[in-house]
Coordinates of C-alpha atoms in Angstrom, one line a residue:
X54 CA -10.4 37.2 14.6
X55 CA -11.3 33.9 16.2
X56 CA -9.4 30.8 14.9
X57 CA -11.7 28.8 12.7
X58 CA -12.6 25.3 13.7
X59 CA -10.3 22.6 12.1
X60 CA -13.4 20.9 10.8
X61 CA -14.3 24.1 8.8
X62 CA -10.8 24.7 7.3
X63 CA -10.6 24.3 3.5
X64 CA -9.3 21.0 1.9
X65 CA -6.7 21.3 -0.8
X66 CA -4.6 19.2 -3.1
X67 CA -1.1 18.3 -1.8
X68 CA 2.0 18.4 -3.8
X69 CA 5.6 17.3 -3.3
X70 CA 6.3 20.6 -1.7
X71 CA 4.1 19.3 1.2
X72 CA 6.4 16.3 1.7
X73 CA 8.1 17.7 4.9
X74 CA 4.7 18.6 6.4
X75 CA 3.3 15.1 5.6
X76 CA 6.3 13.5 7.3
X77 CA 5.9 15.8 10.3
X78 CA 2.3 14.7 10.5
X79 CA 3.3 11.0 10.5
X80 CA 5.8 11.7 13.3
X81 CA 3.2 13.6 15.3
X82 CA 1.0 10.5 15.3
X83 CA 3.8 8.2 16.4
X84 CA 4.4 6.8 12.9
X85 CA 7.8 6.7 11.2
X86 CA 8.4 9.8 8.9
X87 CA 8.4 7.6 5.8
X88 CA 9.5 10.4 3.5
X89 CA 10.4 7.9 0.7
X90 CA 6.9 6.4 0.8
X91 CA 5.2 9.8 1.0
X92 CA 7.1 11.0 -2.0
X93 CA 6.1 8.0 -4.0
X94 CA 2.5 8.3 -3.1
X95 CA 2.3 12.0 -3.7
X96 CA 3.8 11.5 -7.1
X97 CA 1.8 8.4 -8.2
X98 CA -1.4 9.5 -6.5
X99 CA -3.4 12.5 -5.3
X100 CA -2.9 14.0 -1.9
X101 CA -5.5 15.9 0.0
X102 CA -4.8 18.0 3.1
X103 CA -6.0 20.6 5.5
X104 CA -3.6 23.4 6.5
X105 CA -3.1 24.4 10.1
X106 CA -3.3 28.2 10.6
X107 CA -0.5 27.7 13.1
X108 CA 1.7 25.9 10.6
X109 CA 1.9 22.4 9.2
X110 CA -1.0 20.2 8.4
X111 CA -4.2 19.4 10.4
X112 CA -4.8 16.3 8.3
X113 CA -3.8 14.5 5.2
X114 CA -4.5 11.5 3.0
X115 CA -3.6 10.1 -0.4
X116 CA -5.7 8.5 -3.1
X117 CA -4.2 6.1 -5.7
X118 CA -6.3 5.6 -8.7
X119 CA -6.3 2.5 -11.0
X120 CA -7.8 1.9 -14.4
X121 CA -7.6 3.6 -17.8
X122 CA -7.5 7.4 -18.2
X123 CA -11.1 7.5 -19.2
X124 CA -12.5 4.9 -16.8
X125 CA -11.3 4.5 -13.3
X126 CA -11.8 1.0 -11.9
X127 CA -10.6 1.3 -8.3
X128 CA -9.1 3.9 -6.0
X129 CA -7.1 3.2 -2.8
X130 CA -7.3 5.5 0.2
X131 CA -4.2 5.6 2.4
X132 CA -2.1 7.6 4.9
X133 CA -5.2 9.1 6.6
X134 CA -3.8 11.1 9.4
X135 CA -5.0 13.8 11.7
X136 CA -2.7 15.8 14.0
X137 CA -2.9 14.7 17.6
X138 CA -3.9 18.2 18.7
X139 CA -6.9 18.1 16.4
X140 CA -8.0 14.6 17.1
X141 CA -11.7 13.8 17.8
X142 CA -12.9 17.1 16.3
X143 CA -14.5 15.6 13.2
X144 CA -11.5 16.4 10.9
X145 CA -10.9 12.9 9.7
X146 CA -14.6 12.4 9.1
X147 CA -14.8 15.5 7.0
X148 CA -11.7 14.7 5.0
X149 CA -13.0 11.2 4.3
X150 CA -16.4 12.5 3.3
X151 CA -14.6 14.8 0.8
X152 CA -12.7 11.9 -0.7
X153 CA -15.7 9.7 -1.1
X154 CA -17.6 12.6 -2.7
X155 CA -14.7 13.5 -5.0
X156 CA -14.3 10.0 -6.2
X157 CA -18.0 9.8 -7.3
X158 CA -18.9 6.3 -8.4
X159 CA -15.4 4.9 -8.4
X160 CA -15.1 1.9 -6.0
X161 CA -12.8 2.5 -3.1
X162 CA -10.6 0.3 -0.9
X163 CA -8.4 0.8 2.1
X164 CA -6.6 -1.0 4.9
X165 CA -8.0 0.1 8.3
X166 CA -6.4 -0.1 11.7
X167 CA -8.7 -1.1 14.6
X168 CA -8.6 2.6 15.6
X169 CA -9.8 3.9 12.2
X170 CA -12.3 1.1 11.3
X171 CA -15.3 2.6 13.1
X172 CA -15.1 5.8 11.1
X173 CA -14.9 3.9 7.8
X174 CA -17.8 1.7 8.7
X175 CA -19.8 4.8 9.5
X176 CA -19.1 6.1 6.0
X177 CA -20.3 2.9 4.4
X178 CA -17.1 0.9 3.9
X179 CA -17.4 -2.9 4.4
X180 CA -14.8 -5.3 5.7
X181 CA -13.9 -7.8 3.0
X182 CA -10.7 -9.3 4.3
X183 CA -7.7 -9.0 6.6
X184 CA -4.0 -8.5 6.2
X185 CA -1.3 -9.4 8.7
X186 CA 1.7 -7.2 9.1
X187 CA 5.0 -9.0 9.8
X188 CA 8.6 -7.9 10.3
X189 CA 11.9 -9.4 11.2
X190 CA 15.2 -10.7 9.9
X191 CA 14.6 -13.5 7.4
X192 CA 16.7 -16.6 7.9
X193 CA 16.7 -19.6 5.6
X194 CA 17.9 -20.9 2.3
X195 CA 16.5 -20.0 -1.2
X196 CA 13.5 -22.2 -2.2
X197 CA 14.4 -24.9 -4.7
X198 CA 12.6 -25.5 -7.9
X199 CA 11.6 -21.9 -8.9
X200 CA 14.0 -19.7 -10.9
X201 CA 14.2 -16.1 -9.9
X202 CA 16.3 -13.2 -11.2
X203 CA 16.6 -9.4 -11.2
X204 CA 14.0 -7.8 -13.5
X205 CA 15.2 -5.9 -16.6
X206 CA 13.6 -3.1 -18.6
X207 CA 12.5 -5.8 -21.2
X208 CA 10.4 -7.5 -18.5
X209 CA 8.2 -4.5 -17.8
X210 CA 5.5 -5.2 -20.4
X211 CA 5.1 -8.8 -19.1
X212 CA 5.1 -7.6 -15.5
X213 CA 2.3 -5.1 -16.3
X214 CA 0.2 -7.7 -18.0
X215 CA 0.5 -10.1 -15.1
X216 CA -0.2 -7.4 -12.6
X217 CA -3.3 -6.2 -14.3
X218 CA -4.6 -9.8 -14.6
X219 CA -4.0 -10.6 -10.9
X220 CA -4.9 -7.2 -9.4
X221 CA -7.9 -6.7 -11.6
X222 CA -7.2 -3.2 -12.7
X223 CA -4.5 -1.4 -14.6
X224 CA -1.7 -0.1 -12.3
X225 CA 0.7 1.1 -15.0
X226 CA 1.5 4.6 -13.3
X227 CA 2.3 2.8 -10.1
X228 CA 4.2 -0.2 -11.3
X229 CA 6.3 1.7 -13.8
X230 CA 7.7 3.7 -10.9
X231 CA 8.9 0.6 -9.1
X232 CA 12.4 0.4 -10.7
X233 CA 13.2 3.9 -9.3
X234 CA 11.4 3.5 -6.0
X235 CA 12.6 0.0 -5.0
X236 CA 16.1 -1.3 -4.2
X237 CA 15.2 -4.6 -5.8
X238 CA 12.7 -5.7 -8.4
X239 CA 12.8 -9.5 -9.1
X240 CA 10.8 -11.9 -11.3
X241 CA 10.1 -15.6 -11.1
X242 CA 10.0 -17.4 -14.4
X243 CA 9.3 -20.8 -16.0
X244 CA 10.1 -21.8 -19.5
X245 CA 10.9 -18.1 -20.3
X246 CA 7.5 -16.9 -19.0
X247 CA 7.2 -14.6 -15.9
X248 CA 5.0 -16.3 -13.3
X249 CA 5.5 -13.8 -10.5
X250 CA 7.3 -10.7 -9.4
X251 CA 8.1 -8.7 -6.3
X252 CA 10.0 -5.7 -5.0
X253 CA 11.8 -4.6 -1.9
X254 CA 11.7 -0.9 -1.2
X255 CA 13.4 1.0 1.6
X256 CA 11.4 2.3 4.5
X257 CA 13.3 3.6 7.5
X258 CA 15.5 0.7 8.6
X259 CA 13.6 -2.1 6.8
X260 CA 13.0 -3.4 3.3
X261 CA 9.3 -3.7 2.6
X262 CA 8.3 -6.7 0.4
X263 CA 5.6 -5.7 -2.0
X264 CA 3.9 -6.0 -4.3
X265 CA 4.1 -9.8 -4.2
X266 CA 2.3 -11.5 -7.0
X267 CA 3.0 -15.1 -7.8
X268 CA 1.5 -18.1 -9.5
X269 CA 1.4 -20.1 -6.3
X270 CA 2.7 -20.2 -2.7
X271 CA 6.0 -21.9 -3.8
X272 CA 6.7 -19.1 -6.2
X273 CA 5.9 -16.5 -3.5
X274 CA 8.3 -18.2 -1.1
X275 CA 11.1 -18.2 -3.8
X276 CA 10.6 -14.5 -4.5
X277 CA 10.7 -13.5 -0.8
X278 CA 13.8 -15.7 -0.2
X279 CA 15.5 -14.1 -3.3
X280 CA 14.9 -10.6 -1.9
X281 CA 16.1 -11.6 1.6
X282 CA 19.4 -13.0 0.3
X283 CA 20.3 -9.6 -1.1
X284 CA 19.6 -7.3 1.8
X285 CA 21.0 -6.9 5.3
X286 CA 17.9 -5.1 6.5
X287 CA 14.9 -6.7 8.3
X288 CA 12.0 -7.4 6.1
X289 CA 8.4 -6.0 6.5
X290 CA 5.4 -7.1 4.6
X291 CA 1.6 -7.3 4.8
X292 CA 0.2 -10.7 3.7
X293 CA -3.5 -11.6 3.0
X294 CA -4.5 -13.9 5.9
X295 CA -6.0 -16.4 3.5
X296 CA -2.4 -17.3 2.5
X297 CA -2.0 -19.4 5.6
X298 CA 0.9 -21.5 4.3
X299 CA 3.0 -18.5 3.4
X300 CA 2.3 -16.9 6.7
X301 CA 3.5 -20.0 8.6
X302 CA 6.6 -20.2 6.4
X303 CA 7.7 -16.6 6.9
X304 CA 7.1 -16.9 10.7
X305 CA 9.2 -20.0 10.8
X306 CA 12.0 -18.0 9.1
X307 CA 12.2 -15.1 11.5
X308 CA 9.3 -12.7 10.7
X309 CA 6.9 -11.9 13.6
X310 CA 3.4 -10.7 13.5
X311 CA 3.0 -7.0 14.4
X312 CA -0.6 -6.1 13.6
X313 CA -3.7 -6.9 11.7
X314 CA -5.5 -4.5 9.4
X315 CA -9.0 -4.9 8.0
X316 CA -9.3 -4.7 4.2
X317 CA -12.4 -2.6 3.4
X318 CA -14.2 -1.7 0.2
X319 CA -16.8 0.9 -0.7
X320 CA -19.0 0.6 -3.7
X321 CA -18.1 -3.0 -4.5
X322 CA -18.7 -6.2 -2.6
X323 CA -15.1 -7.4 -2.9
X324 CA -11.8 -6.5 -4.6
X325 CA -11.4 -7.3 -8.2
X326 CA -8.8 -9.7 -9.5
X327 CA -7.4 -13.0 -8.3
X328 CA -6.6 -13.1 -4.6
X329 CA -5.0 -16.5 -4.8
X330 CA -2.1 -15.0 -6.7
X331 CA -2.1 -11.6 -4.9
X332 CA 0.0 -12.2 -1.7
X333 CA 1.0 -8.7 -0.5
X334 CA 0.3 -5.1 -1.6
X335 CA 3.0 -2.7 -2.7
X336 CA 2.0 -0.8 0.4
X337 CA -1.2 -0.9 2.4
X338 CA -1.6 2.8 1.6
X339 CA -2.0 2.0 -2.1
X340 CA -4.3 -1.0 -1.8

């Protein structure tokens, strides 16, 4: 029998059993394997994939949903990958059309590379912002004037309230997994009130800084510096380009620009929440 076209193969839900195949797909496209991140996303979100009759995956992506159980407010699309041997055959377009259809009226967001952006624009996504990816070894002293400390279990309700207020949607299933996923989870506080929080989670040889939510730029600086003081790995993060002061500050302290991604939305003119206090995502794959 002839081998079916990759664009005609069935799309199915992925599970944690697909983790090695997802990591192989990342490696196939020249990305790091990122098994720790894949495991987190497949647990907190919904994976979709297309099996290759020859073994492995033709394509994959992950959807992370936000909101209450009975009313989704936003969903992030991430880790959209097509195996190199099946590129430019309409596979990615078909997978994305499936995702858009499956999510119905739920607004969508994603971070697009310059390579992927034309496809998303074709599907109706609009550019609403930009994020700058930076990496490097942080050098510098802790920022004065803002108290930071390790988060405790008792802090979780306050972190969740602050996160929903700033992000604009309930992210409880994602944020409650942070203590197990991240190597560090820290808060900034003033007069006993949490005014910001961040995490550092391991990804290959770096620690990724995210999410980063803070009352103001000074608080964001203090949180980054507090993470950097407790790791010997290079840092990596993706900062909203509107936070020009923070970008200049991290660059002056050893982080260098790697790439820019377009922040795109579908079904809403802009992201919900308060961007002035939302400095960096947990990961661009989760919005």
